PDB file of C-alpha atoms in Angstrom:
ATOM      1  CA  UNK C   1      65.543 109.872 136.236  1.00  0.00           C
ATOM      2  CA  UNK C   2      66.949 108.447 133.025  1.00  0.00           C
ATOM      3  CA  UNK C   3      70.635 108.363 132.102  1.00  0.00           C
ATOM      4  CA  UNK C   4      70.428 111.194 129.549  1.00  0.00           C
ATOM      5  CA  UNK C   5      68.936 113.579 132.129  1.00  0.00           C
ATOM      6  CA  UNK C   6      71.580 112.679 134.725  1.00  0.00           C
ATOM      7  CA  UNK C   7      74.374 113.299 132.171  1.00  0.00           C
ATOM      8  CA  UNK C   8      72.912 116.714 131.301  1.00  0.00           C
ATOM      9  CA  UNK C   9      72.764 117.689 135.008  1.00  0.00           C
ATOM     10  CA  UNK C  10      76.406 116.617 135.498  1.00  0.00           C
ATOM     11  CA  UNK C  11      77.510 118.623 132.441  1.00  0.00           C
ATOM     12  CA  UNK C  12      75.692 121.749 133.657  1.00  0.00           C
ATOM     13  CA  UNK C  13      77.249 121.336 137.109  1.00  0.00           C
ATOM     14  CA  UNK C  14      80.705 121.032 135.543  1.00  0.00           C
ATOM     15  CA  UNK C  15      81.351 117.404 136.497  1.00  0.00           C
ATOM     16  CA  UNK C  16      81.299 116.106 132.922  1.00  0.00           C
ATOM     17  CA  UNK C  17      82.917 117.590 129.836  1.00  0.00           C
ATOM     18  CA  UNK C  18      81.059 117.790 126.594  1.00  0.00           C
ATOM     19  CA  UNK C  19      82.303 115.290 124.043  1.00  0.00           C
ATOM     20  CA  UNK C  20      84.735 116.833 121.578  1.00  0.00           C
ATOM     21  CA  UNK C  21      83.497 116.891 117.998  1.00  0.00           C
ATOM     22  CA  UNK C  22      85.298 114.436 115.770  1.00  0.00           C
ATOM     23  CA  UNK C  23      87.154 115.951 112.854  1.00  0.00           C
ATOM     24  CA  UNK C  24      87.220 113.722 109.804  1.00  0.00           C
ATOM     25  CA  UNK C  25      90.288 113.903 107.652  1.00  0.00           C
ATOM     26  CA  UNK C  26      89.262 113.526 104.055  1.00  0.00           C
ATOM     27  CA  UNK C  27      91.327 111.311 101.840  1.00  0.00           C
ATOM     28  CA  UNK C  28      91.960 112.131  98.199  1.00  0.00           C
ATOM     29  CA  UNK C  29      88.955 111.828  95.972  1.00  0.00           C
ATOM     30  CA  UNK C  30      90.625 109.827  93.199  1.00  0.00           C
ATOM     31  CA  UNK C  31      93.369 107.278  92.773  1.00  0.00           C
ATOM     32  CA  UNK C  32      95.152 107.851  89.487  1.00  0.00           C
ATOM     33  CA  UNK C  33      96.807 105.156  87.432  1.00  0.00           C
ATOM     34  CA  UNK C  34     100.411 105.797  86.402  1.00  0.00           C
ATOM     35  CA  UNK C  35     101.787 103.492  83.698  1.00  0.00           C
ATOM     36  CA  UNK C  36     105.373 102.934  82.611  1.00  0.00           C
ATOM     37  CA  UNK C  37     105.764 101.572  79.083  1.00  0.00           C
ATOM     38  CA  UNK C  38     109.447 100.680  79.638  1.00  0.00           C
ATOM     39  CA  UNK C  39     108.855  98.038  82.313  1.00  0.00           C
ATOM     40  CA  UNK C  40     105.137  97.511  81.476  1.00  0.00           C
ATOM     41  CA  UNK C  41     103.794  98.238  84.928  1.00  0.00           C
ATOM     42  CA  UNK C  42     100.948 100.318  86.278  1.00  0.00           C
ATOM     43  CA  UNK C  43     100.673 101.810  89.759  1.00  0.00           C
ATOM     44  CA  UNK C  44      97.831 103.611  91.502  1.00  0.00           C
ATOM     45  CA  UNK C  45      98.727 106.817  93.358  1.00  0.00           C
ATOM     46  CA  UNK C  46      96.759 109.241  95.508  1.00  0.00           C
ATOM     47  CA  UNK C  47      97.635 112.870  96.117  1.00  0.00           C
ATOM     48  CA  UNK C  48      96.225 115.406  98.548  1.00  0.00           C
ATOM     49  CA  UNK C  49      95.608 117.805  95.679  1.00  0.00           C
ATOM     50  CA  UNK C  50      92.744 118.709  93.432  1.00  0.00           C
ATOM     51  CA  UNK C  51      92.527 116.201  90.547  1.00  0.00           C
ATOM     52  CA  UNK C  52      93.435 118.936  88.050  1.00  0.00           C
ATOM     53  CA  UNK C  53      96.699 119.520  89.962  1.00  0.00           C
ATOM     54  CA  UNK C  54      97.884 115.892  89.885  1.00  0.00           C
ATOM     55  CA  UNK C  55     101.296 115.485  88.238  1.00  0.00           C
ATOM     56  CA  UNK C  56     101.321 114.328  84.629  1.00  0.00           C
ATOM     57  CA  UNK C  57     104.374 112.139  85.107  1.00  0.00           C
ATOM     58  CA  UNK C  58     106.209 110.606  88.048  1.00  0.00           C
ATOM     59  CA  UNK C  59     109.288 108.454  88.405  1.00  0.00           C
ATOM     60  CA  UNK C  60     108.504 104.772  87.903  1.00  0.00           C
ATOM     61  CA  UNK C  61     109.054 102.919  91.198  1.00  0.00           C
ATOM     62  CA  UNK C  62     110.247  99.796  89.337  1.00  0.00           C
ATOM     63  CA  UNK C  63     112.664 100.950  86.620  1.00  0.00           C
ATOM     64  CA  UNK C  64     113.106 104.640  87.595  1.00  0.00           C
ATOM     65  CA  UNK C  65     111.849 105.650  84.135  1.00  0.00           C
ATOM     66  CA  UNK C  66     108.842 107.853  83.392  1.00  0.00           C
ATOM     67  CA  UNK C  67     105.372 106.771  84.508  1.00  0.00           C
ATOM     68  CA  UNK C  68     102.537 108.698  82.852  1.00  0.00           C
ATOM     69  CA  UNK C  69      99.295 109.676  84.563  1.00  0.00           C
ATOM     70  CA  UNK C  70      96.589 107.842  82.619  1.00  0.00           C
ATOM     71  CA  UNK C  71      93.689 108.780  84.857  1.00  0.00           C
ATOM     72  CA  UNK C  72      91.357 106.695  86.914  1.00  0.00           C
ATOM     73  CA  UNK C  73      89.685 104.860  84.013  1.00  0.00           C
ATOM     74  CA  UNK C  74      92.831 103.164  82.674  1.00  0.00           C
ATOM     75  CA  UNK C  75      92.877  99.369  82.843  1.00  0.00           C
ATOM     76  CA  UNK C  76      96.440  98.143  82.329  1.00  0.00           C
ATOM     77  CA  UNK C  77      97.096  95.128  80.103  1.00  0.00           C
ATOM     78  CA  UNK C  78      99.018  92.126  81.367  1.00  0.00           C
ATOM     79  CA  UNK C  79     102.771  92.531  81.572  1.00  0.00           C
ATOM     80  CA  UNK C  80     103.248  89.778  78.987  1.00  0.00           C
ATOM     81  CA  UNK C  81     100.845  91.330  76.438  1.00  0.00           C
ATOM     82  CA  UNK C  82     103.381  93.308  74.372  1.00  0.00           C
ATOM     83  CA  UNK C  83     100.903  94.123  71.587  1.00  0.00           C
ATOM     84  CA  UNK C  84      98.597  95.924  74.028  1.00  0.00           C
ATOM     85  CA  UNK C  85     101.509  97.796  75.612  1.00  0.00           C
ATOM     86  CA  UNK C  86     102.604  98.965  72.145  1.00  0.00           C
ATOM     87  CA  UNK C  87      99.067 100.259  71.593  1.00  0.00           C
ATOM     88  CA  UNK C  88      99.125 102.057  74.963  1.00  0.00           C
ATOM     89  CA  UNK C  89     102.504 103.620  74.165  1.00  0.00           C
ATOM     90  CA  UNK C  90     101.284 104.713  70.714  1.00  0.00           C
ATOM     91  CA  UNK C  91      98.205 106.391  72.212  1.00  0.00           C
ATOM     92  CA  UNK C  92     100.281 108.155  74.878  1.00  0.00           C
ATOM     93  CA  UNK C  93     102.741 109.453  72.282  1.00  0.00           C
ATOM     94  CA  UNK C  94      99.839 110.960  70.362  1.00  0.00           C
ATOM     95  CA  UNK C  95      98.300 112.665  73.406  1.00  0.00           C
ATOM     96  CA  UNK C  96      95.574 110.209  74.361  1.00  0.00           C
ATOM     97  CA  UNK C  97      95.893 109.584  78.083  1.00  0.00           C
ATOM     98  CA  UNK C  98      92.759 107.465  78.542  1.00  0.00           C
ATOM     99  CA  UNK C  99      90.441 110.271  79.562  1.00  0.00           C
ATOM    100  CA  UNK C 100      86.848 109.919  78.462  1.00  0.00           C
ATOM    101  CA  UNK C 101      86.124 111.357  75.031  1.00  0.00           C
ATOM    102  CA  UNK C 102      82.623 112.741  74.658  1.00  0.00           C
ATOM    103  CA  UNK C 103      81.772 113.811  71.127  1.00  0.00           C
ATOM    104  CA  UNK C 104      78.272 115.045  72.043  1.00  0.00           C
ATOM    105  CA  UNK C 105      78.099 117.962  74.465  1.00  0.00           C
ATOM    106  CA  UNK C 106      76.312 117.300  77.792  1.00  0.00           C
ATOM    107  CA  UNK C 107      76.124 113.569  77.075  1.00  0.00           C
ATOM    108  CA  UNK C 108      77.303 110.672  79.189  1.00  0.00           C
ATOM    109  CA  UNK C 109      78.143 108.589  76.128  1.00  0.00           C
ATOM    110  CA  UNK C 110      81.875 108.275  75.595  1.00  0.00           C
ATOM    111  CA  UNK C 111      83.938 106.890  72.747  1.00  0.00           C
ATOM    112  CA  UNK C 112      85.488 103.484  73.535  1.00  0.00           C
ATOM    113  CA  UNK C 113      89.254 103.269  73.238  1.00  0.00           C
ATOM    114  CA  UNK C 114      90.644 100.992  70.487  1.00  0.00           C
ATOM    115  CA  UNK C 115      91.364  97.294  71.004  1.00  0.00           C
ATOM    116  CA  UNK C 116      94.369  96.911  68.659  1.00  0.00           C
ATOM    117  CA  UNK C 117      97.275  98.984  67.359  1.00  0.00           C
ATOM    118  CA  UNK C 118      95.704  99.143  63.872  1.00  0.00           C
ATOM    119  CA  UNK C 119      92.483 100.515  65.360  1.00  0.00           C
ATOM    120  CA  UNK C 120      94.551 102.933  67.469  1.00  0.00           C
ATOM    121  CA  UNK C 121      96.087 104.446  64.328  1.00  0.00           C
ATOM    122  CA  UNK C 122      92.607 105.136  62.915  1.00  0.00           C
ATOM    123  CA  UNK C 123      91.446 106.361  66.339  1.00  0.00           C
ATOM    124  CA  UNK C 124      94.286 108.922  66.549  1.00  0.00           C
ATOM    125  CA  UNK C 125      93.403 110.336  63.127  1.00  0.00           C
ATOM    126  CA  UNK C 126      89.661 110.442  63.810  1.00  0.00           C
ATOM    127  CA  UNK C 127      89.809 111.975  67.315  1.00  0.00           C
ATOM    128  CA  UNK C 128      92.976 114.093  67.132  1.00  0.00           C
ATOM    129  CA  UNK C 129      91.051 117.182  68.316  1.00  0.00           C
ATOM    130  CA  UNK C 130      90.512 115.447  71.696  1.00  0.00           C
ATOM    131  CA  UNK C 131      94.206 114.711  72.280  1.00  0.00           C
ATOM    132  CA  UNK C 132      96.081 116.422  75.109  1.00  0.00           C
ATOM    133  CA  UNK C 133      97.539 119.825  74.373  1.00  0.00           C
ATOM    134  CA  UNK C 134     100.954 119.903  72.617  1.00  0.00           C
ATOM    135  CA  UNK C 135     103.073 120.892  75.683  1.00  0.00           C
ATOM    136  CA  UNK C 136     101.947 117.640  77.331  1.00  0.00           C
ATOM    137  CA  UNK C 137     103.140 115.585  74.371  1.00  0.00           C
ATOM    138  CA  UNK C 138     106.468 117.469  74.190  1.00  0.00           C
ATOM    139  CA  UNK C 139     107.151 116.894  77.878  1.00  0.00           C
ATOM    140  CA  UNK C 140     106.684 113.141  77.414  1.00  0.00           C
ATOM    141  CA  UNK C 141     109.153 112.993  74.540  1.00  0.00           C
ATOM    142  CA  UNK C 142     111.710 115.004  76.512  1.00  0.00           C
ATOM    143  CA  UNK C 143     111.392 112.650  79.493  1.00  0.00           C
ATOM    144  CA  UNK C 144     112.212 109.597  77.399  1.00  0.00           C
TER     145      UNK C 144
END
């Protein structure tokens, strides 16, 4: 008699308990990047919420200022690169929070974000219809 058969006989006789099913606790689906333009830092945060319910701003853990949710695609510049941080701040002030912009419906092609502040100014004018809704922009200016 093989081991599997012996175990089944013991379970039926009540000598062995059935193994309890393992319950997997799911972690959050996404880590979101929160950036603070005051101290030029970026932090990844996870929440046990649906991605659409993630907070738009949190308190910066470094300077206690406002850290803005820039999504999971944001790649922060180096702390010493002030020109890039000025570009990031300019885009945030105008409602661009580094979400993918797709100009063609049902397409995977997205518009690349600008490299410089001068390009960012043109980008804001060209794609202003894709900026975050006005209450989002107002809340950022009030937090500052």
